[in-house]
Amino acid sequence: MGTTSNFRWPWQYDFPPFFTMQKNADTRFKQTEAWCSLILDYHNHHKLFRLRVTDVLASPLFYNKAIDRRLTKPDVIEILSILHKKGNIEWEDKEKTVCKVFWKTPAQWSDIIFKWVNQSGLNNTVCTLHEITNGPHSSDQEFYALDDQILMQAIQILQASGKAELMGTEGVKFFT
Amino acid sequence: MGNLFSSKPKPKPSRVTPQDRAILELKKQRDTLRTYQRKIENDQEVLKRLAKQCLKDGNKNKAKLLLRKKKRQETLMTQTEQQIDNLEVMANDIEFAQLESNVFEGLKVGNESLKAMHKLMSYEDVEKIMEETQEGIEYQRELDELLAGSVTQEDEESILAELDDLVGDKEKIQNLPDAPTDELEQKTEARKEKKQERTLLEAS
């Protein structure tokens, strides 16, 4: 999915020790932080909202073919659990095989969507969830092709503050 | 329906009207048609590619068949477009009718409050007040005239005449001839001579 990258890898990506977990606590902290932001940037760039651990192990994200280095599964799980603590990912199953990746939190998405609602005068209008993320009126928006579940979470936030009301699972009415 | 999915009970009543639900249904249908359009577009691409391939392989008949299929899908596409348009017109009509009914509600409220205001001011009262006000104005004018010593039309005329006189005088003054200067000079010269004589006399 996504365009083949003009994604800008961080310098660490070409640095072989980056793919081996460091022993020194300080260095290890910096290393995991760099991995965390790399994962979020990568998913942001490619507009990916979901990560399947088995798939991603072989993807360029954790496997640098050029220097023939890869991150092992336990290391990936460790970094993902750090992201989980930060609130940037959410496991979808108990076995921790698939997770949602929030390079923007649902609250941030709700702000962006509501700004768009105001700008395009959609207040007091009924919209299908499908047209919000896939309609012709939002093709230039950041939330175009946003994951359905994340969209739902964002709209639930708007609903809690009275700015929207869900109509079942397929529609929403926006207010002011 | 929304209550099924939100965990906590809603304090406020739903702001979704039955019309909103109807609009949602229409828009959902529209979304379905749009997805269908995408499918057709995709099919057409595939058919075109296949037809090209068939031509390359020398299978002209099959290529023709594929292109015919593609043509059929084109008409399907325009029909879908029309259906989408119909759905959107319908949804827009409902939305607008809802707005209109809001406007009507607004006008009704405004009308009622206007009526209430009118009840506070009866026609007779206003007429009476306006009459009294008019009387008051008249009375004030009379008072003003008395106090100002009442300048009448005749007074006004005499004032204007006086003003004209004044203007005439000023013009007369301006037309006077210039005062002669030569004579005066001679006199002063004579006086000077006399003075000189006198001083000479005193000195001797």
GROMACS .gro file of C-alpha atoms in nm:
model
  380
    1MET     CA    1   0.000   0.000   0.000
    2GLY     CA    2   0.109   0.361  -0.047
    3THR     CA    3   0.356   0.503  -0.291
    4THR     CA    4   0.702   0.353  -0.306
    5SER     CA    5   0.892   0.568  -0.078
    6ASN     CA    6   1.047   0.897  -0.113
    7PHE     CA    7   1.027   0.846   0.259
    8ARG     CA    8   1.329   0.999   0.430
    9TRP     CA    9   1.487   0.742   0.654
   10PRO     CA   10   1.668   0.872   0.961
   11TRP     CA   11   2.046   0.841   0.960
   12GLN     CA   12   2.027   0.559   1.215
   13TYR     CA   13   1.856   0.340   0.957
   14ASP     CA   14   2.185   0.289   0.775
   15PHE     CA   15   2.376   0.241   1.099
   16PRO     CA   16   2.403  -0.136   1.169
   17PRO     CA   17   2.410  -0.115   1.553
   18PHE     CA   18   2.066   0.049   1.536
   19PHE     CA   19   1.923  -0.296   1.461
   20THR     CA   20   2.077  -0.456   1.771
   21MET     CA   21   1.938  -0.364   2.109
   22GLN     CA   22   2.204  -0.181   2.305
   23LYS     CA   23   2.309  -0.284   2.658
   24ASN     CA   24   2.384   0.062   2.796
   25ALA     CA   25   2.058   0.195   2.944
   26ASP     CA   26   2.112   0.548   2.819
   27THR     CA   27   2.197   0.441   2.466
   28ARG     CA   28   1.914   0.192   2.464
   29PHE     CA   29   1.666   0.464   2.563
   30LYS     CA   30   1.779   0.686   2.277
   31GLN     CA   31   1.764   0.388   2.045
   32THR     CA   32   1.408   0.288   2.136
   33GLU     CA   33   1.295   0.652   2.114
   34ALA     CA   34   1.438   0.673   1.763
   35TRP     CA   35   1.259   0.349   1.670
   36CYS     CA   36   0.931   0.482   1.810
   37SER     CA   37   0.943   0.798   1.602
   38LEU     CA   38   1.058   0.604   1.296
   39ILE     CA   39   0.758   0.371   1.324
   40LEU     CA   40   0.515   0.662   1.357
   41ASP     CA   41   0.677   0.862   1.074
   42TYR     CA   42   0.678   0.558   0.849
   43HIS     CA   43   0.309   0.489   0.907
   44ASN     CA   44   0.226   0.856   0.868
   45HIS     CA   45   0.415   0.881   0.540
   46HIS     CA   46   0.249   0.575   0.393
   47LYS     CA   47  -0.087   0.652   0.553
   48LEU     CA   48  -0.094   0.316   0.728
   49PHE     CA   49  -0.319   0.275   1.028
   50ARG     CA   50  -0.269  -0.089   1.114
   51LEU     CA   51   0.037  -0.300   1.185
   52ARG     CA   52   0.055  -0.677   1.174
   53VAL     CA   53   0.367  -0.792   1.353
   54THR     CA   54   0.442  -1.092   1.129
   55ASP     CA   55   0.403  -0.883   0.812
   56VAL     CA   56   0.603  -0.590   0.932
   57LEU     CA   57   0.908  -0.796   1.031
   58ALA     CA   58   0.989  -0.847   0.664
   59SER     CA   59   0.895  -0.493   0.557
   60PRO     CA   60   1.160  -0.227   0.491
   61LEU     CA   61   1.063  -0.071   0.822
   62PHE     CA   62   1.239  -0.340   1.026
   63TYR     CA   63   1.454  -0.494   0.757
   64ASN     CA   64   1.720  -0.286   0.585
   65LYS     CA   65   1.819  -0.490   0.283
   66ALA     CA   66   2.106  -0.259   0.187
   67ILE     CA   67   2.301  -0.328   0.504
   68ASP     CA   68   2.135  -0.665   0.565
   69ARG     CA   69   2.018  -0.590   0.915
   70ARG     CA   70   1.681  -0.670   1.070
   71LEU     CA   71   1.517  -0.617   1.404
   72THR     CA   72   1.416  -0.938   1.579
   73LYS     CA   73   1.056  -1.008   1.678
   74PRO     CA   74   1.112  -0.970   2.056
   75ASP     CA   75   1.278  -0.632   1.993
   76VAL     CA   76   0.986  -0.522   1.775
   77ILE     CA   77   0.743  -0.628   2.049
   78GLU     CA   78   0.946  -0.436   2.305
   79ILE     CA   79   0.937  -0.116   2.102
   80LEU     CA   80   0.567  -0.160   2.029
   81SER     CA   81   0.499  -0.195   2.400
   82ILE     CA   82   0.679   0.137   2.457
   83LEU     CA   83   0.454   0.294   2.191
   84HIS     CA   84   0.158   0.132   2.364
   85LYS     CA   85   0.254   0.303   2.690
   86LYS     CA   86   0.278   0.635   2.506
   87GLY     CA   87  -0.073   0.578   2.370
   88ASN     CA   88   0.039   0.564   2.009
   89ILE     CA   89  -0.073   0.210   1.943
   90GLU     CA   90  -0.363  -0.003   2.054
   91TRP     CA   91  -0.355  -0.382   2.039
   92GLU     CA   92  -0.652  -0.534   1.862
   93ASP     CA   93  -0.610  -0.882   2.007
   94LYS     CA   94  -0.485  -1.034   2.329
   95GLU     CA   95  -0.209  -1.222   2.148
   96LYS     CA   96  -0.062  -0.891   2.031
   97THR     CA   97  -0.040  -0.976   1.664
   98VAL     CA   98  -0.221  -0.673   1.518
   99CYS     CA   99  -0.235  -0.316   1.644
  100LYS     CA  100  -0.375   0.019   1.539
  101VAL     CA  101  -0.111   0.285   1.492
  102PHE     CA  102  -0.207   0.637   1.596
  103TRP     CA  103   0.042   0.874   1.439
  104LYS     CA  104  -0.233   1.117   1.526
  105THR     CA  105  -0.449   1.052   1.830
  106PRO     CA  106  -0.826   1.016   1.781
  107ALA     CA  107  -0.861   1.352   1.961
  108GLN     CA  108  -0.634   1.516   1.706
  109TRP     CA  109  -0.830   1.356   1.424
  110SER     CA  110  -1.156   1.480   1.576
  111ASP     CA  111  -1.018   1.836   1.576
  112ILE     CA  112  -0.909   1.812   1.214
  113ILE     CA  113  -1.242   1.666   1.104
  114PHE     CA  114  -1.446   1.925   1.289
  115LYS     CA  115  -1.239   2.206   1.139
  116TRP     CA  116  -1.321   2.066   0.797
  117VAL     CA  117  -1.691   2.045   0.893
  118ASN     CA  118  -1.688   2.413   0.986
  119GLN     CA  119  -1.495   2.517   0.678
  120SER     CA  120  -1.725   2.336   0.441
  121GLY     CA  121  -2.041   2.437   0.625
  122LEU     CA  122  -2.146   2.082   0.706
  123ASN     CA  123  -2.291   2.182   1.041
  124ASN     CA  124  -2.645   2.045   1.083
  125THR     CA  125  -2.581   1.811   0.794
  126VAL     CA  126  -2.600   1.436   0.779
  127CYS     CA  127  -2.293   1.263   0.636
  128THR     CA  128  -2.212   0.900   0.580
  129LEU     CA  129  -1.891   0.789   0.743
  130HIS     CA  130  -1.787   0.658   0.404
  131GLU     CA  131  -1.809   0.999   0.240
  132ILE     CA  132  -1.602   1.161   0.514
  133THR     CA  133  -1.301   0.944   0.445
  134ASN     CA  134  -1.365   0.846   0.084
  135GLY     CA  135  -1.591   1.111  -0.065
  136PRO     CA  136  -1.498   1.360  -0.335
  137HIS     CA  137  -1.529   1.649  -0.089
  138SER     CA  138  -1.247   1.530   0.132
  139SER     CA  139  -0.998   1.397  -0.121
  140ASP     CA  140  -0.756   1.678  -0.037
  141GLN     CA  141  -0.793   1.629   0.338
  142GLU     CA  142  -0.547   1.465   0.572
  143PHE     CA  143  -0.811   1.222   0.694
  144TYR     CA  144  -0.885   1.093   0.345
  145ALA     CA  145  -0.878   0.711   0.359
  146LEU     CA  146  -0.858   0.724   0.738
  147ASP     CA  147  -0.914   0.391   0.908
  148ASP     CA  148  -1.283   0.328   0.985
  149GLN     CA  149  -1.228   0.242   1.349
  150ILE     CA  150  -1.009   0.545   1.413
  151LEU     CA  151  -1.271   0.762   1.241
  152MET     CA  152  -1.535   0.610   1.468
  153GLN     CA  153  -1.325   0.691   1.776
  154ALA     CA  154  -1.273   1.049   1.658
  155ILE     CA  155  -1.645   1.097   1.600
  156GLN     CA  156  -1.727   0.950   1.939
  157ILE     CA  157  -1.507   1.224   2.086
  158LEU     CA  158  -1.706   1.484   1.890
  159GLN     CA  159  -2.026   1.320   2.009
  160ALA     CA  160  -1.917   1.343   2.372
  161SER     CA  161  -1.872   1.719   2.335
  162GLY     CA  162  -2.206   1.756   2.156
  163LYS     CA  163  -2.053   1.850   1.821
  164ALA     CA  164  -2.185   1.544   1.646
  165GLU     CA  165  -2.430   1.263   1.685
  166LEU     CA  166  -2.375   0.919   1.545
  167MET     CA  167  -2.659   0.763   1.350
  168GLY     CA  168  -2.591   0.395   1.384
  169THR     CA  169  -2.255   0.285   1.253
  170GLU     CA  170  -2.274   0.437   0.909
  171GLY     CA  171  -2.380   0.797   0.952
  172VAL     CA  172  -2.326   1.106   1.158
  173LYS     CA  173  -2.494   1.442   1.197
  174PHE     CA  174  -2.267   1.736   1.270
  175PHE     CA  175  -2.366   2.035   1.478
  176THR     CA  176  -2.198   2.362   1.567
  177MET     CA  177  -3.019   0.362   1.741
  178GLY     CA  178  -2.717   0.560   1.857
  179ASN     CA  179  -2.786   0.444   2.211
  180LEU     CA  180  -2.696   0.092   2.114
  181PHE     CA  181  -2.337   0.188   2.057
  182SER     CA  182  -2.263   0.454   2.318
  183SER     CA  183  -2.198   0.309   2.659
  184LYS     CA  184  -2.328   0.587   2.884
  185PRO     CA  185  -2.687   0.713   2.871
  186LYS     CA  186  -2.734   1.038   2.685
  187PRO     CA  187  -2.848   1.333   2.894
  188LYS     CA  188  -2.987   1.526   2.600
  189PRO     CA  189  -3.257   1.402   2.365
  190SER     CA  190  -3.139   1.303   2.020
  191ARG     CA  191  -3.109   1.587   1.775
  192VAL     CA  192  -3.149   1.352   1.482
  193THR     CA  193  -3.483   1.392   1.307
  194PRO     CA  194  -3.664   1.130   1.099
  195GLN     CA  195  -3.577   1.347   0.797
  196ASP     CA  196  -3.210   1.312   0.888
  197ARG     CA  197  -3.248   0.936   0.879
  198ALA     CA  198  -3.408   0.958   0.536
  199ILE     CA  199  -3.118   1.174   0.415
  200LEU     CA  200  -2.870   0.925   0.556
  201GLU     CA  201  -3.041   0.642   0.367
  202LEU     CA  202  -3.018   0.839   0.043
  203LYS     CA  203  -2.653   0.923   0.102
  204LYS     CA  204  -2.574   0.564   0.183
  205GLN     CA  205  -2.728   0.459  -0.147
  206ARG     CA  206  -2.520   0.724  -0.319
  207ASP     CA  207  -2.204   0.586  -0.158
  208THR     CA  208  -2.294   0.240  -0.281
  209LEU     CA  209  -2.338   0.370  -0.634
  210ARG     CA  210  -2.007   0.552  -0.615
  211THR     CA  211  -1.835   0.231  -0.514
  212TYR     CA  212  -2.010   0.061  -0.803
  213GLN     CA  213  -1.874   0.330  -1.035
  214ARG     CA  214  -1.525   0.256  -0.913
  215LYS     CA  215  -1.580  -0.109  -0.993
  216ILE     CA  216  -1.696  -0.025  -1.346
  217GLU     CA  217  -1.398   0.205  -1.399
  218ASN     CA  218  -1.170  -0.073  -1.291
  219ASP     CA  219  -1.347  -0.326  -1.516
  220GLN     CA  220  -1.311  -0.094  -1.812
  221GLU     CA  221  -0.939  -0.062  -1.756
  222VAL     CA  222  -0.906  -0.440  -1.745
  223LEU     CA  223  -1.120  -0.487  -2.058
  224LYS     CA  224  -0.914  -0.231  -2.247
  225ARG     CA  225  -0.593  -0.403  -2.151
  226LEU     CA  226  -0.729  -0.745  -2.244
  227ALA     CA  227  -0.853  -0.617  -2.581
  228LYS     CA  228  -0.510  -0.475  -2.657
  229GLN     CA  229  -0.353  -0.805  -2.566
  230CYS     CA  230  -0.595  -0.994  -2.792
  231LEU     CA  231  -0.512  -0.765  -3.086
  232LYS     CA  232  -0.146  -0.830  -3.028
  233ASP     CA  233  -0.212  -1.203  -3.034
  234GLY     CA  234  -0.409  -1.162  -3.356
  235ASN     CA  235  -0.744  -1.252  -3.200
  236LYS     CA  236  -0.944  -0.969  -3.353
  237ASN     CA  237  -1.286  -1.119  -3.285
  238LYS     CA  238  -1.224  -1.154  -2.915
  239ALA     CA  239  -1.091  -0.799  -2.901
  240LYS     CA  240  -1.411  -0.676  -3.062
  241LEU     CA  241  -1.620  -0.868  -2.813
  242LEU     CA  242  -1.426  -0.719  -2.523
  243LEU     CA  243  -1.466  -0.366  -2.659
  244ARG     CA  244  -1.839  -0.424  -2.696
  245LYS     CA  245  -1.851  -0.526  -2.335
  246LYS     CA  246  -1.661  -0.210  -2.245
  247LYS     CA  247  -1.910   0.001  -2.441
  248ARG     CA  248  -2.197  -0.159  -2.250
  249GLN     CA  249  -2.032  -0.070  -1.925
  250GLU     CA  250  -2.000   0.290  -2.038
  251THR     CA  251  -2.377   0.323  -2.068
  252LEU     CA  252  -2.402   0.161  -1.727
  253MET     CA  253  -2.167   0.427  -1.598
  254THR     CA  254  -2.379   0.717  -1.726
  255GLN     CA  255  -2.690   0.553  -1.583
  256THR     CA  256  -2.522   0.524  -1.246
  257GLU     CA  257  -2.418   0.887  -1.268
  258GLN     CA  258  -2.781   0.981  -1.328
  259GLN     CA  259  -2.897   0.774  -1.033
  260ILE     CA  260  -2.640   0.942  -0.808
  261ASP     CA  261  -2.764   1.277  -0.928
  262ASN     CA  262  -3.125   1.179  -0.850
  263LEU     CA  263  -3.030   1.071  -0.499
  264GLU     CA  264  -2.839   1.392  -0.436
  265VAL     CA  265  -3.125   1.608  -0.562
  266MET     CA  266  -3.361   1.424  -0.329
  267ALA     CA  267  -3.128   1.460  -0.029
  268ASN     CA  268  -3.075   1.829  -0.104
  269ASP     CA  269  -3.450   1.882  -0.131
  270ILE     CA  270  -3.510   1.726   0.210
  271GLU     CA  271  -3.226   1.929   0.362
  272PHE     CA  272  -3.366   2.247   0.215
  273ALA     CA  273  -3.722   2.169   0.322
  274GLN     CA  274  -3.589   2.119   0.675
  275LEU     CA  275  -3.421   2.458   0.660
  276GLU     CA  276  -3.740   2.614   0.530
  277SER     CA  277  -3.941   2.467   0.812
  278ASN     CA  278  -3.685   2.615   1.055
  279VAL     CA  279  -3.725   2.953   0.890
  280PHE     CA  280  -4.102   2.917   0.919
  281GLU     CA  281  -4.069   2.833   1.290
  282GLY     CA  282  -3.852   3.143   1.334
  283LEU     CA  283  -4.104   3.362   1.160
  284LYS     CA  284  -4.384   3.219   1.372
  285VAL     CA  285  -4.203   3.299   1.695
  286GLY     CA  286  -4.120   3.647   1.569
  287ASN     CA  287  -4.479   3.706   1.469
  288GLU     CA  288  -4.608   3.598   1.807
  289SER     CA  289  -4.371   3.824   1.998
  290LEU     CA  290  -4.466   4.111   1.770
  291LYS     CA  291  -4.831   4.045   1.847
  292ALA     CA  292  -4.758   4.042   2.220
  293MET     CA  293  -4.583   4.375   2.186
  294HIS     CA  294  -4.880   4.519   2.002
  295LYS     CA  295  -5.110   4.410   2.280
  296LEU     CA  296  -4.906   4.631   2.515
  297MET     CA  297  -4.969   4.936   2.296
  298SER     CA  298  -5.333   4.979   2.188
  299TYR     CA  299  -5.413   5.197   1.892
  300GLU     CA  300  -5.628   5.434   2.101
  301ASP     CA  301  -5.351   5.483   2.357
  302VAL     CA  302  -5.097   5.567   2.092
  303GLU     CA  303  -5.338   5.805   1.924
  304LYS     CA  304  -5.406   5.978   2.252
  305ILE     CA  305  -5.039   6.005   2.338
  306MET     CA  306  -4.954   6.139   1.992
  307GLU     CA  307  -5.232   6.398   2.019
  308GLU     CA  308  -5.109   6.508   2.358
  309THR     CA  309  -4.755   6.527   2.230
  310GLN     CA  310  -4.870   6.741   1.939
  311GLU     CA  311  -5.048   6.975   2.180
  312GLY     CA  312  -4.736   6.995   2.390
  313ILE     CA  313  -4.530   7.088   2.086
  314GLU     CA  314  -4.775   7.361   1.988
  315TYR     CA  315  -4.773   7.504   2.338
  316GLN     CA  316  -4.395   7.505   2.345
  317ARG     CA  317  -4.385   7.696   2.017
  318GLU     CA  318  -4.616   7.962   2.151
  319LEU     CA  319  -4.402   7.997   2.458
  320ASP     CA  320  -4.090   8.033   2.242
  321GLU     CA  321  -4.251   8.313   2.041
  322LEU     CA  322  -4.350   8.502   2.349
  323LEU     CA  323  -4.011   8.474   2.508
  324ALA     CA  324  -3.818   8.573   2.195
  325GLY     CA  325  -4.010   8.905   2.171
  326SER     CA  326  -4.167   8.771   1.859
  327VAL     CA  327  -3.996   8.904   1.551
  328THR     CA  328  -4.276   8.968   1.299
  329GLN     CA  329  -4.270   8.994   0.923
  330GLU     CA  330  -4.261   9.378   0.936
  331ASP     CA  331  -3.972   9.378   1.177
  332GLU     CA  332  -3.788   9.148   0.945
  333GLU     CA  333  -3.840   9.391   0.655
  334SER     CA  334  -3.712   9.693   0.846
  335ILE     CA  335  -3.410   9.499   0.955
  336LEU     CA  336  -3.332   9.415   0.594
  337ALA     CA  337  -3.374   9.782   0.491
  338GLU     CA  338  -3.130   9.890   0.757
  339LEU     CA  339  -2.883   9.638   0.639
  340ASP     CA  340  -2.914   9.772   0.284
  341ASP     CA  341  -2.847  10.127   0.406
  342LEU     CA  342  -2.537  10.016   0.582
  343VAL     CA  343  -2.410   9.845   0.271
  344GLY     CA  344  -2.489  10.167   0.066
  345ASP     CA  345  -2.294  10.387   0.309
  346LYS     CA  346  -1.994  10.171   0.286
  347GLU     CA  347  -2.000  10.197  -0.094
  348LYS     CA  348  -2.031  10.579  -0.074
  349ILE     CA  349  -1.726  10.602   0.145
  350GLN     CA  350  -1.529  10.397  -0.097
  351ASN     CA  351  -1.624  10.635  -0.386
  352LEU     CA  352  -1.479  10.949  -0.224
  353PRO     CA  353  -1.200  11.123  -0.427
  354ASP     CA  354  -0.840  11.096  -0.306
  355ALA     CA  355  -0.724  11.366  -0.073
  356PRO     CA  356  -0.494  11.627  -0.245
  357THR     CA  357  -0.131  11.602  -0.133
  358ASP     CA  358   0.054  11.887  -0.315
  359GLU     CA  359  -0.095  12.175  -0.124
  360LEU     CA  360  -0.005  12.029   0.206
  361GLU     CA  361   0.356  11.991   0.106
  362GLN     CA  362   0.379  12.356   0.001
  363LYS     CA  363   0.237  12.462   0.332
  364THR     CA  364   0.488  12.264   0.529
  365GLU     CA  365   0.766  12.411   0.320
  366ALA     CA  366   0.640  12.761   0.394
  367ARG     CA  367   0.624  12.678   0.758
  368LYS     CA  368   0.980  12.555   0.750
  369GLU     CA  369   1.096  12.880   0.593
  370LYS     CA  370   0.914  13.084   0.856
  371LYS     CA  371   1.072  12.875   1.127
  372GLN     CA  372   1.417  12.934   0.981
  373GLU     CA  373   1.353  13.306   0.961
  374ARG     CA  374   1.244  13.307   1.324
  375THR     CA  375   1.554  13.127   1.441
  376LEU     CA  376   1.768  13.366   1.244
  377LEU     CA  377   1.590  13.662   1.402
  378GLU     CA  378   1.635  13.521   1.749
  379ALA     CA  379   2.001  13.455   1.688
  380SER     CA  380   2.074  13.812   1.575
   0.00000   0.00000   0.00000
